[in-house]
């Protein structure tokens, strides 16, 4: 049996960063001062946590090799800058929940957002597939800007970040974001999600990380290396039979660039062909993800050995 340290088993450490203090600095001393504080926090994490440095270097090395093979020029990549971007992204998540993000710092890249607005006016819900890249909470700021009132339901692993989720709710008790534990997905949950779709709500699924409840995986190639993704997000999207978009909100040149790609409903056929269809969907998704990390290398936040084969998974190659 393979031995691995699962990301699910790592307890959240964000509260050691002094969330309240950083928010206070941002509010009273300004953006630049709070970013200076964040830099020292990132430096502390970088110095004291060699395992984080190791997996960051693994990812950045794979990215550099992938770029070189594809004749793409990247600047020197630093693990310290990667961790610093994660810490700054964390602050931006908090500011998003406080409705303090300036929409002048957000650039919708194409007209997919307009199509998304049209979709919401039909009183039919949709599914957004995303990844642990950039700021997924930016969807909240964009929806507020576009005056989209539809509730966002984000399916997220809760076991090791319950305190953080409670803290977010405290920042905005009236938030239109509903957090759904991915470790509790069962048939009754699917009926609930289907009802939300019928009410015009949006279901957000992060599809680049295998959770503790996920046994079936699909083998793909990410940055030129064999990797494994969960089958669950694609099966769930097929069951819900709603319009699907992929969303990435990445940071570049001091602003967030919001990409929203329209996929249309996912139709999965009988079991004989389903696994091959899931592989095609996951491969298409991973190609989009590769494009995003090339555009913004420091915005991908899976700080564990992403390329290691998961234990006891039923993988489909």
PDB file of C-alpha atoms in Angstrom, residues 34-314:
ATOM      1  CA  UNK A  34      -1.264  45.299   5.122  1.00  0.00           C
ATOM      2  CA  UNK A  35       0.582  43.771   2.160  1.00  0.00           C
ATOM      3  CA  UNK A  36       3.874  44.431   3.977  1.00  0.00           C
ATOM      4  CA  UNK A  37       2.526  42.532   6.983  1.00  0.00           C
ATOM      5  CA  UNK A  38       1.423  39.721   4.657  1.00  0.00           C
ATOM      6  CA  UNK A  39       4.934  39.546   3.187  1.00  0.00           C
ATOM      7  CA  UNK A  40       6.444  38.965   6.636  1.00  0.00           C
ATOM      8  CA  UNK A  41       3.803  36.294   7.337  1.00  0.00           C
ATOM      9  CA  UNK A  42       4.664  34.566   4.046  1.00  0.00           C
ATOM     10  CA  UNK A  43       8.375  34.746   4.876  1.00  0.00           C
ATOM     11  CA  UNK A  44       7.702  33.126   8.258  1.00  0.00           C
ATOM     12  CA  UNK A  45       5.733  30.295   6.620  1.00  0.00           C
ATOM     13  CA  UNK A  46       8.489  29.863   4.022  1.00  0.00           C
ATOM     14  CA  UNK A  47      11.220  29.679   6.672  1.00  0.00           C
ATOM     15  CA  UNK A  48       9.435  27.440   9.164  1.00  0.00           C
ATOM     16  CA  UNK A  49       7.540  25.052   6.904  1.00  0.00           C
ATOM     17  CA  UNK A  50       9.907  23.085   4.625  1.00  0.00           C
ATOM     18  CA  UNK A  51       7.121  20.752   3.473  1.00  0.00           C
ATOM     19  CA  UNK A  52       5.272  23.717   1.954  1.00  0.00           C
ATOM     20  CA  UNK A  53       8.462  24.894   0.239  1.00  0.00           C
ATOM     21  CA  UNK A  54       8.992  21.377  -1.118  1.00  0.00           C
ATOM     22  CA  UNK A  55       5.575  20.966  -2.749  1.00  0.00           C
ATOM     23  CA  UNK A  56       5.663  24.546  -4.045  1.00  0.00           C
ATOM     24  CA  UNK A  57       9.024  23.838  -5.695  1.00  0.00           C
ATOM     25  CA  UNK A  58       7.686  20.585  -7.171  1.00  0.00           C
ATOM     26  CA  UNK A  59       4.791  22.458  -8.781  1.00  0.00           C
ATOM     27  CA  UNK A  60       6.930  25.357 -10.040  1.00  0.00           C
ATOM     28  CA  UNK A  61       9.585  22.979 -11.442  1.00  0.00           C
ATOM     29  CA  UNK A  62       6.917  21.005 -13.314  1.00  0.00           C
ATOM     30  CA  UNK A  63       5.465  24.268 -14.623  1.00  0.00           C
ATOM     31  CA  UNK A  64       8.872  25.464 -15.848  1.00  0.00           C
ATOM     32  CA  UNK A  65       9.524  22.149 -17.624  1.00  0.00           C
ATOM     33  CA  UNK A  66       6.060  22.188 -19.201  1.00  0.00           C
ATOM     34  CA  UNK A  67       6.571  25.765 -20.404  1.00  0.00           C
ATOM     35  CA  UNK A  68       9.988  24.959 -21.851  1.00  0.00           C
ATOM     36  CA  UNK A  69       8.659  21.938 -23.776  1.00  0.00           C
ATOM     37  CA  UNK A  70       5.920  24.152 -25.224  1.00  0.00           C
ATOM     38  CA  UNK A  71       8.337  27.018 -26.072  1.00  0.00           C
ATOM     39  CA  UNK A  72       6.760  29.312 -23.502  1.00  0.00           C
ATOM     40  CA  UNK A  73       9.018  31.781 -21.732  1.00  0.00           C
ATOM     41  CA  UNK A  74       8.462  32.213 -17.987  1.00  0.00           C
ATOM     42  CA  UNK A  75      10.351  34.465 -15.575  1.00  0.00           C
ATOM     43  CA  UNK A  76      12.281  33.008 -12.655  1.00  0.00           C
ATOM     44  CA  UNK A  77       9.765  31.357 -10.324  1.00  0.00           C
ATOM     45  CA  UNK A  78      10.139  31.650  -6.550  1.00  0.00           C
ATOM     46  CA  UNK A  79       8.570  29.493  -3.839  1.00  0.00           C
ATOM     47  CA  UNK A  80       8.546  32.530  -1.525  1.00  0.00           C
ATOM     48  CA  UNK A  81       6.548  34.538  -4.080  1.00  0.00           C
ATOM     49  CA  UNK A  82       4.164  31.584  -4.466  1.00  0.00           C
ATOM     50  CA  UNK A  83       3.484  31.468  -0.713  1.00  0.00           C
ATOM     51  CA  UNK A  84       3.207  35.263  -0.566  1.00  0.00           C
ATOM     52  CA  UNK A  85       0.578  35.216  -3.336  1.00  0.00           C
ATOM     53  CA  UNK A  86      -1.380  32.597  -1.388  1.00  0.00           C
ATOM     54  CA  UNK A  87      -1.346  34.795   1.720  1.00  0.00           C
ATOM     55  CA  UNK A  88      -2.433  37.865  -0.259  1.00  0.00           C
ATOM     56  CA  UNK A  89      -5.158  35.840  -1.936  1.00  0.00           C
ATOM     57  CA  UNK A  90      -6.337  34.815   1.519  1.00  0.00           C
ATOM     58  CA  UNK A  91      -6.658  38.499   2.463  1.00  0.00           C
ATOM     59  CA  UNK A  92      -8.593  39.186  -0.748  1.00  0.00           C
ATOM     60  CA  UNK A  93     -11.009  36.369   0.122  1.00  0.00           C
ATOM     61  CA  UNK A  94     -11.721  38.047   3.446  1.00  0.00           C
ATOM     62  CA  UNK A  95     -12.192  41.432   1.777  1.00  0.00           C
ATOM     63  CA  UNK A  96     -14.584  39.847  -0.708  1.00  0.00           C
ATOM     64  CA  UNK A  97     -16.702  38.537   2.161  1.00  0.00           C
ATOM     65  CA  UNK A  98     -16.709  42.046   3.635  1.00  0.00           C
ATOM     66  CA  UNK A  99     -17.770  43.504   0.260  1.00  0.00           C
ATOM     67  CA  UNK A 100     -14.614  45.641   0.251  1.00  0.00           C
ATOM     68  CA  UNK A 101     -13.126  44.559  -3.058  1.00  0.00           C
ATOM     69  CA  UNK A 102     -12.960  47.342  -5.620  1.00  0.00           C
ATOM     70  CA  UNK A 103     -14.510  46.203  -8.902  1.00  0.00           C
ATOM     71  CA  UNK A 104     -12.028  48.480 -10.677  1.00  0.00           C
ATOM     72  CA  UNK A 105      -9.495  45.782  -9.761  1.00  0.00           C
ATOM     73  CA  UNK A 106     -11.491  43.076 -11.570  1.00  0.00           C
ATOM     74  CA  UNK A 107     -11.426  42.580 -15.356  1.00  0.00           C
ATOM     75  CA  UNK A 108     -14.028  40.277 -16.992  1.00  0.00           C
ATOM     76  CA  UNK A 109     -11.969  38.887 -19.866  1.00  0.00           C
ATOM     77  CA  UNK A 110     -14.684  38.125 -22.423  1.00  0.00           C
ATOM     78  CA  UNK A 111     -18.434  38.251 -22.901  1.00  0.00           C
ATOM     79  CA  UNK A 112     -19.121  34.953 -21.121  1.00  0.00           C
ATOM     80  CA  UNK A 113     -20.202  36.972 -18.100  1.00  0.00           C
ATOM     81  CA  UNK A 114     -22.929  38.537 -20.227  1.00  0.00           C
ATOM     82  CA  UNK A 115     -24.117  35.068 -21.243  1.00  0.00           C
ATOM     83  CA  UNK A 116     -24.070  34.071 -17.581  1.00  0.00           C
ATOM     84  CA  UNK A 117     -26.293  37.057 -16.766  1.00  0.00           C
ATOM     85  CA  UNK A 118     -28.694  36.005 -19.531  1.00  0.00           C
ATOM     86  CA  UNK A 119     -28.726  32.486 -18.094  1.00  0.00           C
ATOM     87  CA  UNK A 120     -29.642  33.761 -14.623  1.00  0.00           C
ATOM     88  CA  UNK A 121     -32.610  35.729 -16.005  1.00  0.00           C
ATOM     89  CA  UNK A 122     -34.144  32.456 -17.181  1.00  0.00           C
ATOM     90  CA  UNK A 123     -34.687  31.370 -13.556  1.00  0.00           C
ATOM     91  CA  UNK A 124     -32.710  28.244 -14.326  1.00  0.00           C
ATOM     92  CA  UNK A 125     -29.692  27.467 -12.188  1.00  0.00           C
ATOM     93  CA  UNK A 126     -26.241  26.599 -13.426  1.00  0.00           C
ATOM     94  CA  UNK A 127     -23.121  24.724 -12.372  1.00  0.00           C
ATOM     95  CA  UNK A 128     -19.721  26.390 -12.165  1.00  0.00           C
ATOM     96  CA  UNK A 129     -16.676  24.131 -12.251  1.00  0.00           C
ATOM     97  CA  UNK A 130     -13.522  25.711 -10.869  1.00  0.00           C
ATOM     98  CA  UNK A 131     -10.220  24.893  -9.169  1.00  0.00           C
ATOM     99  CA  UNK A 132      -8.056  25.937  -6.247  1.00  0.00           C
ATOM    100  CA  UNK A 133      -6.683  28.774  -8.315  1.00  0.00           C
ATOM    101  CA  UNK A 134      -6.986  32.482  -7.719  1.00  0.00           C
ATOM    102  CA  UNK A 135      -9.977  33.756  -5.775  1.00  0.00           C
ATOM    103  CA  UNK A 136     -13.190  31.740  -6.206  1.00  0.00           C
ATOM    104  CA  UNK A 137     -14.971  34.221  -3.903  1.00  0.00           C
ATOM    105  CA  UNK A 138     -14.487  36.787  -6.676  1.00  0.00           C
ATOM    106  CA  UNK A 139     -17.651  35.310  -8.185  1.00  0.00           C
ATOM    107  CA  UNK A 140     -19.487  36.916  -5.285  1.00  0.00           C
ATOM    108  CA  UNK A 141     -18.061  40.368  -6.060  1.00  0.00           C
ATOM    109  CA  UNK A 142     -18.775  39.973  -9.770  1.00  0.00           C
ATOM    110  CA  UNK A 143     -22.345  38.819  -9.115  1.00  0.00           C
ATOM    111  CA  UNK A 144     -22.927  41.820  -6.862  1.00  0.00           C
ATOM    112  CA  UNK A 145     -21.517  44.108  -9.538  1.00  0.00           C
ATOM    113  CA  UNK A 146     -23.715  42.543 -12.209  1.00  0.00           C
ATOM    114  CA  UNK A 147     -26.672  42.662  -9.778  1.00  0.00           C
ATOM    115  CA  UNK A 148     -27.113  38.894  -9.915  1.00  0.00           C
ATOM    116  CA  UNK A 149     -29.088  37.879  -6.832  1.00  0.00           C
ATOM    117  CA  UNK A 150     -28.900  34.122  -7.338  1.00  0.00           C
ATOM    118  CA  UNK A 151     -27.436  32.318  -4.326  1.00  0.00           C
ATOM    119  CA  UNK A 152     -24.027  30.693  -4.763  1.00  0.00           C
ATOM    120  CA  UNK A 153     -23.678  27.205  -3.252  1.00  0.00           C
ATOM    121  CA  UNK A 154     -20.004  26.234  -2.978  1.00  0.00           C
ATOM    122  CA  UNK A 155     -19.256  22.552  -2.415  1.00  0.00           C
ATOM    123  CA  UNK A 156     -16.108  22.464  -0.310  1.00  0.00           C
ATOM    124  CA  UNK A 157     -14.196  20.051   1.925  1.00  0.00           C
ATOM    125  CA  UNK A 158     -15.011  21.145   5.489  1.00  0.00           C
ATOM    126  CA  UNK A 159     -13.132  18.824   7.865  1.00  0.00           C
ATOM    127  CA  UNK A 160      -9.909  20.834   8.055  1.00  0.00           C
ATOM    128  CA  UNK A 161     -11.227  24.382   7.611  1.00  0.00           C
ATOM    129  CA  UNK A 162     -14.378  24.577   9.720  1.00  0.00           C
ATOM    130  CA  UNK A 163     -13.014  27.454  11.799  1.00  0.00           C
ATOM    131  CA  UNK A 164     -12.257  29.474   8.694  1.00  0.00           C
ATOM    132  CA  UNK A 165     -15.740  28.889   7.295  1.00  0.00           C
ATOM    133  CA  UNK A 166     -17.321  30.008  10.574  1.00  0.00           C
ATOM    134  CA  UNK A 167     -15.136  33.100  10.492  1.00  0.00           C
ATOM    135  CA  UNK A 168     -16.305  33.953   6.970  1.00  0.00           C
ATOM    136  CA  UNK A 169     -19.927  33.651   8.056  1.00  0.00           C
ATOM    137  CA  UNK A 170     -19.176  36.002  10.950  1.00  0.00           C
ATOM    138  CA  UNK A 171     -17.790  38.579   8.497  1.00  0.00           C
ATOM    139  CA  UNK A 172     -21.089  38.604   6.614  1.00  0.00           C
ATOM    140  CA  UNK A 173     -23.993  36.731   8.253  1.00  0.00           C
ATOM    141  CA  UNK A 174     -26.267  37.760   5.365  1.00  0.00           C
ATOM    142  CA  UNK A 175     -23.994  36.387   2.674  1.00  0.00           C
ATOM    143  CA  UNK A 176     -25.622  34.914  -0.417  1.00  0.00           C
ATOM    144  CA  UNK A 177     -22.953  32.193  -0.390  1.00  0.00           C
ATOM    145  CA  UNK A 178     -23.955  28.827   1.047  1.00  0.00           C
ATOM    146  CA  UNK A 179     -21.122  26.409   1.891  1.00  0.00           C
ATOM    147  CA  UNK A 180     -21.922  22.713   1.398  1.00  0.00           C
ATOM    148  CA  UNK A 181     -19.580  20.050   2.870  1.00  0.00           C
ATOM    149  CA  UNK A 182     -18.324  17.767   0.110  1.00  0.00           C
ATOM    150  CA  UNK A 183     -17.674  15.028   2.683  1.00  0.00           C
ATOM    151  CA  UNK A 184     -21.430  14.755   3.322  1.00  0.00           C
ATOM    152  CA  UNK A 185     -22.651  14.373  -0.263  1.00  0.00           C
ATOM    153  CA  UNK A 186     -25.299  11.623  -0.426  1.00  0.00           C
ATOM    154  CA  UNK A 187     -28.506  10.976  -2.422  1.00  0.00           C
ATOM    155  CA  UNK A 188     -30.498  13.387  -0.249  1.00  0.00           C
ATOM    156  CA  UNK A 189     -27.907  16.110  -0.910  1.00  0.00           C
ATOM    157  CA  UNK A 190     -28.271  15.567  -4.646  1.00  0.00           C
ATOM    158  CA  UNK A 191     -32.034  16.068  -4.383  1.00  0.00           C
ATOM    159  CA  UNK A 192     -31.353  19.288  -2.455  1.00  0.00           C
ATOM    160  CA  UNK A 193     -28.910  20.506  -5.111  1.00  0.00           C
ATOM    161  CA  UNK A 194     -31.376  19.663  -7.865  1.00  0.00           C
ATOM    162  CA  UNK A 195     -34.009  21.723  -6.048  1.00  0.00           C
ATOM    163  CA  UNK A 196     -31.560  24.636  -5.834  1.00  0.00           C
ATOM    164  CA  UNK A 197     -30.933  24.431  -9.578  1.00  0.00           C
ATOM    165  CA  UNK A 198     -34.690  24.550 -10.197  1.00  0.00           C
ATOM    166  CA  UNK A 199     -34.857  27.697  -8.040  1.00  0.00           C
ATOM    167  CA  UNK A 200     -32.233  29.378 -10.221  1.00  0.00           C
ATOM    168  CA  UNK A 201     -29.323  29.032  -7.820  1.00  0.00           C
ATOM    169  CA  UNK A 202     -25.695  28.364  -8.773  1.00  0.00           C
ATOM    170  CA  UNK A 203     -23.708  25.292  -7.678  1.00  0.00           C
ATOM    171  CA  UNK A 204     -19.923  25.790  -7.542  1.00  0.00           C
ATOM    172  CA  UNK A 205     -17.718  22.685  -7.589  1.00  0.00           C
ATOM    173  CA  UNK A 206     -13.923  22.623  -7.261  1.00  0.00           C
ATOM    174  CA  UNK A 207     -12.715  19.798  -9.491  1.00  0.00           C
ATOM    175  CA  UNK A 208      -8.934  19.719  -9.001  1.00  0.00           C
ATOM    176  CA  UNK A 209      -8.662  18.033  -5.607  1.00  0.00           C
ATOM    177  CA  UNK A 210      -9.572  14.546  -4.429  1.00  0.00           C
ATOM    178  CA  UNK A 211     -11.536  14.661  -1.180  1.00  0.00           C
ATOM    179  CA  UNK A 212     -11.747  12.056   1.555  1.00  0.00           C
ATOM    180  CA  UNK A 213     -15.156  10.965   0.276  1.00  0.00           C
ATOM    181  CA  UNK A 214     -13.897  10.475  -3.289  1.00  0.00           C
ATOM    182  CA  UNK A 215     -12.999   6.906  -4.243  1.00  0.00           C
ATOM    183  CA  UNK A 216     -13.229   7.085  -8.032  1.00  0.00           C
ATOM    184  CA  UNK A 217     -10.563   9.060  -9.863  1.00  0.00           C
ATOM    185  CA  UNK A 218      -9.585   9.708 -13.449  1.00  0.00           C
ATOM    186  CA  UNK A 219      -6.009   9.809 -14.708  1.00  0.00           C
ATOM    187  CA  UNK A 220      -4.990  12.918 -16.641  1.00  0.00           C
ATOM    188  CA  UNK A 221      -1.768  14.696 -17.532  1.00  0.00           C
ATOM    189  CA  UNK A 222      -1.157  18.010 -15.797  1.00  0.00           C
ATOM    190  CA  UNK A 223       1.959  19.997 -16.706  1.00  0.00           C
ATOM    191  CA  UNK A 224       3.382  16.952 -18.468  1.00  0.00           C
ATOM    192  CA  UNK A 225       3.059  14.651 -15.448  1.00  0.00           C
ATOM    193  CA  UNK A 226       0.519  11.953 -14.577  1.00  0.00           C
ATOM    194  CA  UNK A 227      -2.059  13.211 -12.098  1.00  0.00           C
ATOM    195  CA  UNK A 228      -5.427  12.154 -10.733  1.00  0.00           C
ATOM    196  CA  UNK A 229      -8.683  14.083 -10.544  1.00  0.00           C
ATOM    197  CA  UNK A 230     -11.991  13.145  -8.907  1.00  0.00           C
ATOM    198  CA  UNK A 231     -14.783  11.800 -11.093  1.00  0.00           C
ATOM    199  CA  UNK A 232     -17.423  13.114  -8.689  1.00  0.00           C
ATOM    200  CA  UNK A 233     -17.735  16.723  -9.972  1.00  0.00           C
ATOM    201  CA  UNK A 234     -18.481  15.540 -13.502  1.00  0.00           C
ATOM    202  CA  UNK A 235     -20.937  12.875 -12.362  1.00  0.00           C
ATOM    203  CA  UNK A 236     -22.733  15.461 -10.210  1.00  0.00           C
ATOM    204  CA  UNK A 237     -22.835  17.994 -13.059  1.00  0.00           C
ATOM    205  CA  UNK A 238     -24.289  15.302 -15.323  1.00  0.00           C
ATOM    206  CA  UNK A 239     -26.962  14.400 -12.764  1.00  0.00           C
ATOM    207  CA  UNK A 240     -27.971  18.038 -12.271  1.00  0.00           C
ATOM    208  CA  UNK A 241     -28.272  18.488 -16.054  1.00  0.00           C
ATOM    209  CA  UNK A 242     -27.835  22.261 -15.850  1.00  0.00           C
ATOM    210  CA  UNK A 243     -25.771  24.676 -17.966  1.00  0.00           C
ATOM    211  CA  UNK A 244     -22.094  24.359 -17.004  1.00  0.00           C
ATOM    212  CA  UNK A 245     -19.475  27.109 -16.913  1.00  0.00           C
ATOM    213  CA  UNK A 246     -15.835  26.917 -15.865  1.00  0.00           C
ATOM    214  CA  UNK A 247     -14.541  29.881 -13.873  1.00  0.00           C
ATOM    215  CA  UNK A 248     -11.024  31.097 -13.036  1.00  0.00           C
ATOM    216  CA  UNK A 249     -10.262  34.396 -11.300  1.00  0.00           C
ATOM    217  CA  UNK A 250      -6.500  34.866 -11.469  1.00  0.00           C
ATOM    218  CA  UNK A 251      -4.244  37.715 -10.386  1.00  0.00           C
ATOM    219  CA  UNK A 252      -2.014  39.435 -12.930  1.00  0.00           C
ATOM    220  CA  UNK A 253      -0.470  42.910 -13.211  1.00  0.00           C
ATOM    221  CA  UNK A 254      -2.090  44.073  -9.986  1.00  0.00           C
ATOM    222  CA  UNK A 255      -5.649  43.138 -10.961  1.00  0.00           C
ATOM    223  CA  UNK A 256      -7.892  40.078 -11.064  1.00  0.00           C
ATOM    224  CA  UNK A 257      -8.748  38.731 -14.494  1.00  0.00           C
ATOM    225  CA  UNK A 258     -11.993  36.772 -14.496  1.00  0.00           C
ATOM    226  CA  UNK A 259     -12.407  33.984 -17.050  1.00  0.00           C
ATOM    227  CA  UNK A 260     -15.801  32.343 -17.487  1.00  0.00           C
ATOM    228  CA  UNK A 261     -16.087  29.634 -20.146  1.00  0.00           C
ATOM    229  CA  UNK A 262     -19.465  28.329 -21.290  1.00  0.00           C
ATOM    230  CA  UNK A 263     -19.578  24.541 -21.666  1.00  0.00           C
ATOM    231  CA  UNK A 264     -23.303  23.867 -21.846  1.00  0.00           C
ATOM    232  CA  UNK A 265     -25.067  20.980 -20.057  1.00  0.00           C
ATOM    233  CA  UNK A 266     -23.020  17.828 -19.438  1.00  0.00           C
ATOM    234  CA  UNK A 267     -24.696  14.711 -20.775  1.00  0.00           C
ATOM    235  CA  UNK A 268     -23.316  11.416 -19.496  1.00  0.00           C
ATOM    236  CA  UNK A 269     -24.522   8.316 -21.255  1.00  0.00           C
ATOM    237  CA  UNK A 270     -24.763   4.774 -19.948  1.00  0.00           C
ATOM    238  CA  UNK A 271     -22.107   3.296 -17.668  1.00  0.00           C
ATOM    239  CA  UNK A 272     -20.348   1.604 -20.568  1.00  0.00           C
ATOM    240  CA  UNK A 273     -19.212   4.952 -21.988  1.00  0.00           C
ATOM    241  CA  UNK A 274     -19.417   7.163 -18.902  1.00  0.00           C
ATOM    242  CA  UNK A 275     -15.851   6.783 -17.669  1.00  0.00           C
ATOM    243  CA  UNK A 276     -14.381   7.664 -21.062  1.00  0.00           C
ATOM    244  CA  UNK A 277     -16.635  10.721 -21.234  1.00  0.00           C
ATOM    245  CA  UNK A 278     -15.497  11.779 -17.761  1.00  0.00           C
ATOM    246  CA  UNK A 279     -11.874  11.430 -18.853  1.00  0.00           C
ATOM    247  CA  UNK A 280     -12.544  13.699 -21.836  1.00  0.00           C
ATOM    248  CA  UNK A 281     -14.231  16.298 -19.614  1.00  0.00           C
ATOM    249  CA  UNK A 282     -11.439  16.167 -17.019  1.00  0.00           C
ATOM    250  CA  UNK A 283      -8.789  16.476 -19.746  1.00  0.00           C
ATOM    251  CA  UNK A 284     -10.530  19.516 -21.221  1.00  0.00           C
ATOM    252  CA  UNK A 285     -10.717  21.060 -17.743  1.00  0.00           C
ATOM    253  CA  UNK A 286      -7.049  20.367 -17.022  1.00  0.00           C
ATOM    254  CA  UNK A 287      -6.047  22.003 -20.324  1.00  0.00           C
ATOM    255  CA  UNK A 288      -7.886  25.145 -19.246  1.00  0.00           C
ATOM    256  CA  UNK A 289      -6.149  24.965 -15.880  1.00  0.00           C
ATOM    257  CA  UNK A 290      -2.753  24.708 -17.596  1.00  0.00           C
ATOM    258  CA  UNK A 291      -3.548  27.854 -19.574  1.00  0.00           C
ATOM    259  CA  UNK A 292      -4.403  29.659 -16.335  1.00  0.00           C
ATOM    260  CA  UNK A 293      -1.225  28.683 -14.450  1.00  0.00           C
ATOM    261  CA  UNK A 294       0.867  29.765 -17.433  1.00  0.00           C
ATOM    262  CA  UNK A 295      -0.851  33.172 -17.268  1.00  0.00           C
ATOM    263  CA  UNK A 296      -0.501  33.410 -13.478  1.00  0.00           C
ATOM    264  CA  UNK A 297       1.990  30.824 -12.108  1.00  0.00           C
ATOM    265  CA  UNK A 298       1.630  31.789  -8.437  1.00  0.00           C
ATOM    266  CA  UNK A 299      -2.161  31.525  -8.311  1.00  0.00           C
ATOM    267  CA  UNK A 300      -2.535  27.734  -7.992  1.00  0.00           C
ATOM    268  CA  UNK A 301      -2.887  26.714  -4.341  1.00  0.00           C
ATOM    269  CA  UNK A 302      -2.671  22.941  -3.966  1.00  0.00           C
ATOM    270  CA  UNK A 303       0.129  22.725  -1.391  1.00  0.00           C
ATOM    271  CA  UNK A 304       0.536  18.954  -1.333  1.00  0.00           C
ATOM    272  CA  UNK A 305       2.034  16.318  -3.628  1.00  0.00           C
ATOM    273  CA  UNK A 306      -0.564  16.707  -6.363  1.00  0.00           C
ATOM    274  CA  UNK A 307       1.063  14.153  -8.674  1.00  0.00           C
ATOM    275  CA  UNK A 308       1.214  11.266  -6.204  1.00  0.00           C
ATOM    276  CA  UNK A 309      -1.226   8.422  -6.797  1.00  0.00           C
ATOM    277  CA  UNK A 310      -4.030   8.474  -4.194  1.00  0.00           C
ATOM    278  CA  UNK A 311      -4.365   5.520  -1.843  1.00  0.00           C
ATOM    279  CA  UNK A 312      -7.141   2.982  -2.498  1.00  0.00           C
ATOM    280  CA  UNK A 313      -8.642   4.927  -5.379  1.00  0.00           C
ATOM    281  CA  UNK A 314     -10.558   3.277  -8.192  1.00  0.00           C
TER     282      UNK A 314
END
